[in-house]
Amino acid sequence: MSLSPSPRPPRGPRRRSLLASAAGAALLAGCTGGPGSGEAGASPSAVERARARAARDSEELAARYAAVIAAHPGLAERLRPLREEVVRHAEAFGAVRAATPTASGTAAGTAASPSASARAAGPANDSDSADAVPADEKGALALLAGAERKLAGRRAEALLDVPGESARLLASVAAAGAAHVFLLTEG
């Protein structure tokens, strides 16, 4: 007598697809949290501080993207979607969009002002805060990848200090930052 598998297909979804669906739902839910999403378990001031810092960090990273796009227009098509996602992250943390993108994909007033390079080299990558955008495209992409990597790591650490929706939002944005690093370093 042989023990062959049942000819009937298994009923319902497989465990792998359930886990993938749950992970995707958690990431999507994390991106919907607003400033008043009702955090329980941590002082509102700690949650507000974490969200404010995350918004500020995303704004500075978006300014860095704008500075690189202004310095290397050939990278605009590749970087514009990543920059727009960073702007959406800032908005998700409670930042208000200060400028709308122009036809060239840079924020109005951001790339043209002399202080844009200083803002772009802000806390997202503290070690090169005095450095401008590298002259070569490869160096500029490495600068952005380093800034994204550092910020994703800092957000992953910060999510341990906040509860619920804010932790999920930080985790989701940190994961997006890690994906940006991959996209910036590949190709």
CSV table of C-alpha atoms in Angstrom, one decimal:
chain,number,residue,atom,x,y,z
A,1,MET,CA,0.0,0.0,0.0
A,2,SER,CA,1.5,3.3,-1.0
A,3,LEU,CA,0.9,6.6,0.8
A,4,SER,CA,0.2,9.1,-2.0
A,5,PRO,CA,-1.0,12.6,-1.4
A,6,SER,CA,-4.7,13.3,-1.4
A,7,PRO,CA,-6.0,14.1,-4.9
A,8,ARG,CA,-8.0,16.9,-3.4
A,9,PRO,CA,-6.4,20.4,-3.5
A,10,PRO,CA,-6.0,22.0,0.0
A,11,ARG,CA,-8.9,24.3,0.9
A,12,GLY,CA,-8.4,28.0,1.6
A,13,PRO,CA,-5.3,30.1,1.3
A,14,ARG,CA,-1.8,28.9,2.0
A,15,ARG,CA,0.1,30.0,5.0
A,16,ARG,CA,2.6,31.9,3.0
A,17,SER,CA,-0.1,34.0,1.2
A,18,LEU,CA,-1.8,34.7,4.5
A,19,LEU,CA,1.5,36.0,6.0
A,20,ALA,CA,2.2,38.1,3.0
A,21,SER,CA,-1.3,39.6,3.1
A,22,ALA,CA,-1.0,40.3,6.8
A,23,ALA,CA,2.3,42.0,6.3
A,24,GLY,CA,1.0,44.1,3.4
A,25,ALA,CA,-2.0,45.1,5.4
A,26,ALA,CA,0.1,46.2,8.3
A,27,LEU,CA,2.3,48.3,6.1
A,28,LEU,CA,-0.8,50.0,4.5
A,29,ALA,CA,-2.4,50.5,7.8
A,30,GLY,CA,0.8,52.1,9.1
A,31,CYS,CA,0.7,54.7,6.4
A,32,THR,CA,-2.8,55.9,7.2
A,33,GLY,CA,-2.1,57.1,10.8
A,34,GLY,CA,-2.7,60.8,11.3
A,35,PRO,CA,-1.8,63.1,14.1
A,36,GLY,CA,-4.9,62.3,16.0
A,37,SER,CA,-4.9,58.5,15.5
A,38,GLY,CA,-5.3,57.9,19.3
A,39,GLU,CA,-2.1,56.6,20.8
A,40,ALA,CA,-2.4,54.8,24.1
A,41,GLY,CA,0.5,53.7,26.2
A,42,ALA,CA,2.9,56.5,25.6
A,43,SER,CA,2.8,60.1,26.6
A,44,PRO,CA,1.4,62.2,23.8
A,45,SER,CA,4.4,64.5,24.0
A,46,ALA,CA,6.8,61.5,23.3
A,47,VAL,CA,4.6,60.5,20.3
A,48,GLU,CA,4.3,64.1,19.1
A,49,ARG,CA,8.1,64.6,19.4
A,50,ALA,CA,8.8,61.4,17.4
A,51,ARG,CA,6.4,62.3,14.7
A,52,ALA,CA,7.7,65.9,14.5
A,53,ARG,CA,11.3,64.6,14.2
A,54,ALA,CA,10.3,62.1,11.6
A,55,ALA,CA,8.5,64.8,9.6
A,56,ARG,CA,11.5,67.1,9.8
A,57,ASP,CA,13.9,64.3,8.8
A,58,SER,CA,11.7,63.5,5.8
A,59,GLU,CA,11.5,67.2,4.8
A,60,GLU,CA,15.3,67.5,5.0
A,61,LEU,CA,15.7,64.3,3.0
A,62,ALA,CA,13.3,65.6,0.3
A,63,ALA,CA,15.4,68.8,0.2
A,64,ARG,CA,18.5,66.7,-0.3
A,65,TYR,CA,16.8,64.9,-3.2
A,66,ALA,CA,15.8,68.3,-4.7
A,67,ALA,CA,19.4,69.5,-4.4
A,68,VAL,CA,20.7,66.3,-6.2
A,69,ILE,CA,18.1,66.7,-8.9
A,70,ALA,CA,19.1,70.3,-9.4
A,71,ALA,CA,22.8,69.4,-9.6
A,72,HIS,CA,22.2,66.4,-11.8
A,73,PRO,CA,19.2,66.9,-14.1
A,74,GLY,CA,19.9,63.6,-15.8
A,75,LEU,CA,18.9,61.8,-12.6
A,76,ALA,CA,15.6,63.6,-12.3
A,77,GLU,CA,13.5,60.9,-13.9
A,78,ARG,CA,15.0,58.2,-11.6
A,79,LEU,CA,14.9,60.3,-8.4
A,80,ARG,CA,11.6,62.2,-8.8
A,81,PRO,CA,9.4,59.2,-7.7
A,82,LEU,CA,11.6,58.6,-4.6
A,83,ARG,CA,11.5,62.2,-3.7
A,84,GLU,CA,7.7,62.4,-4.0
A,85,GLU,CA,7.5,59.3,-1.7
A,86,VAL,CA,9.7,61.0,0.9
A,87,VAL,CA,7.4,64.1,0.7
A,88,ARG,CA,4.4,61.8,1.3
A,89,HIS,CA,6.2,60.4,4.3
A,90,ALA,CA,6.7,63.9,5.7
A,91,GLU,CA,3.0,64.5,5.2
A,92,ALA,CA,2.1,61.3,6.9
A,93,PHE,CA,4.0,62.4,9.9
A,94,GLY,CA,2.1,65.7,10.0
A,95,ALA,CA,4.3,68.0,7.9
A,96,VAL,CA,2.6,70.4,5.6
A,97,ARG,CA,3.8,70.5,2.0
A,98,ALA,CA,5.6,73.8,1.7
A,99,ALA,CA,6.1,73.9,-2.1
A,100,THR,CA,4.6,72.1,-5.0
A,101,PRO,CA,6.8,70.3,-7.6
A,102,THR,CA,7.5,72.3,-10.7
A,103,ALA,CA,7.7,70.8,-14.2
A,104,SER,CA,11.4,69.9,-13.7
A,105,GLY,CA,10.5,67.9,-10.6
A,106,THR,CA,12.2,70.1,-8.0
A,107,ALA,CA,10.3,72.0,-5.3
A,108,ALA,CA,9.7,75.6,-6.1
A,109,GLY,CA,12.3,77.7,-4.4
A,110,THR,CA,14.1,74.7,-2.8
A,111,ALA,CA,16.7,73.9,-5.5
A,112,ALA,CA,17.3,77.4,-6.5
A,113,SER,CA,18.1,78.9,-3.1
A,114,PRO,CA,21.6,78.9,-1.8
A,115,SER,CA,20.4,77.5,1.5
A,116,ALA,CA,18.9,74.4,-0.2
A,117,SER,CA,22.3,72.7,-0.3
A,118,ALA,CA,22.7,73.4,3.4
A,119,ARG,CA,19.3,72.0,4.2
A,120,ALA,CA,19.8,69.1,1.9
A,121,ALA,CA,23.0,68.2,3.8
A,122,GLY,CA,21.1,68.4,7.1
A,123,PRO,CA,20.6,65.7,9.8
A,124,ALA,CA,19.6,62.9,7.4
A,125,ASN,CA,23.4,62.4,7.1
A,126,ASP,CA,25.2,64.2,9.9
A,127,SER,CA,28.7,63.1,8.9
A,128,ASP,CA,28.7,65.1,5.7
A,129,SER,CA,26.6,68.1,6.7
A,130,ALA,CA,29.2,70.5,5.4
A,131,ASP,CA,29.5,68.8,2.0
A,132,ALA,CA,27.6,69.9,-1.1
A,133,VAL,CA,26.2,67.5,-3.7
A,134,PRO,CA,29.0,65.5,-5.3
A,135,ALA,CA,29.9,66.5,-8.8
A,136,ASP,CA,29.5,63.0,-10.2
A,137,GLU,CA,26.2,61.2,-10.5
A,138,LYS,CA,27.4,58.0,-8.8
A,139,GLY,CA,28.6,60.0,-5.8
A,140,ALA,CA,25.3,61.9,-5.6
A,141,LEU,CA,23.4,58.6,-5.6
A,142,ALA,CA,25.7,57.2,-2.9
A,143,LEU,CA,25.1,60.4,-0.9
A,144,LEU,CA,21.3,59.8,-1.1
A,145,ALA,CA,21.6,56.1,-0.4
A,146,GLY,CA,23.7,56.8,2.7
A,147,ALA,CA,21.2,59.4,3.9
A,148,GLU,CA,18.3,56.9,3.4
A,149,ARG,CA,20.2,54.1,5.1
A,150,LYS,CA,21.0,56.2,8.2
A,151,LEU,CA,17.5,57.6,8.4
A,152,ALA,CA,15.9,54.1,8.0
A,153,GLY,CA,18.1,52.8,10.8
A,154,ARG,CA,17.3,55.7,13.1
A,155,ARG,CA,13.6,55.2,12.4
A,156,ALA,CA,13.8,51.5,13.1
A,157,GLU,CA,15.3,52.3,16.5
A,158,ALA,CA,12.8,55.0,17.3
A,159,LEU,CA,9.8,52.8,16.6
A,160,LEU,CA,10.6,51.0,19.9
A,161,ASP,CA,9.8,54.1,21.8
A,162,VAL,CA,6.3,54.8,20.4
A,163,PRO,CA,3.2,52.7,20.5
A,164,GLY,CA,0.6,51.5,18.0
A,165,GLU,CA,0.0,53.5,14.8
A,166,SER,CA,3.1,55.6,15.2
A,167,ALA,CA,5.3,52.6,15.5
A,168,ARG,CA,3.6,51.0,12.5
A,169,LEU,CA,4.1,54.2,10.5
A,170,LEU,CA,7.7,54.5,11.5
A,171,ALA,CA,8.3,50.8,10.6
A,172,SER,CA,6.6,51.3,7.2
A,173,VAL,CA,8.6,54.4,6.3
A,174,ALA,CA,11.8,52.7,7.5
A,175,ALA,CA,11.1,49.8,5.2
A,176,ALA,CA,10.4,52.2,2.4
A,177,GLY,CA,13.8,53.9,3.1
A,178,ALA,CA,15.5,50.6,2.9
A,179,ALA,CA,13.8,50.0,-0.5
A,180,HIS,CA,15.0,53.4,-1.6
A,181,VAL,CA,18.6,52.4,-0.7
A,182,PHE,CA,18.3,49.3,-2.9
A,183,LEU,CA,16.9,51.4,-5.8
A,184,LEU,CA,19.6,54.0,-5.4
A,185,THR,CA,22.4,51.5,-5.3
A,186,GLU,CA,21.2,49.2,-8.1
A,187,GLY,CA,21.5,49.9,-11.8
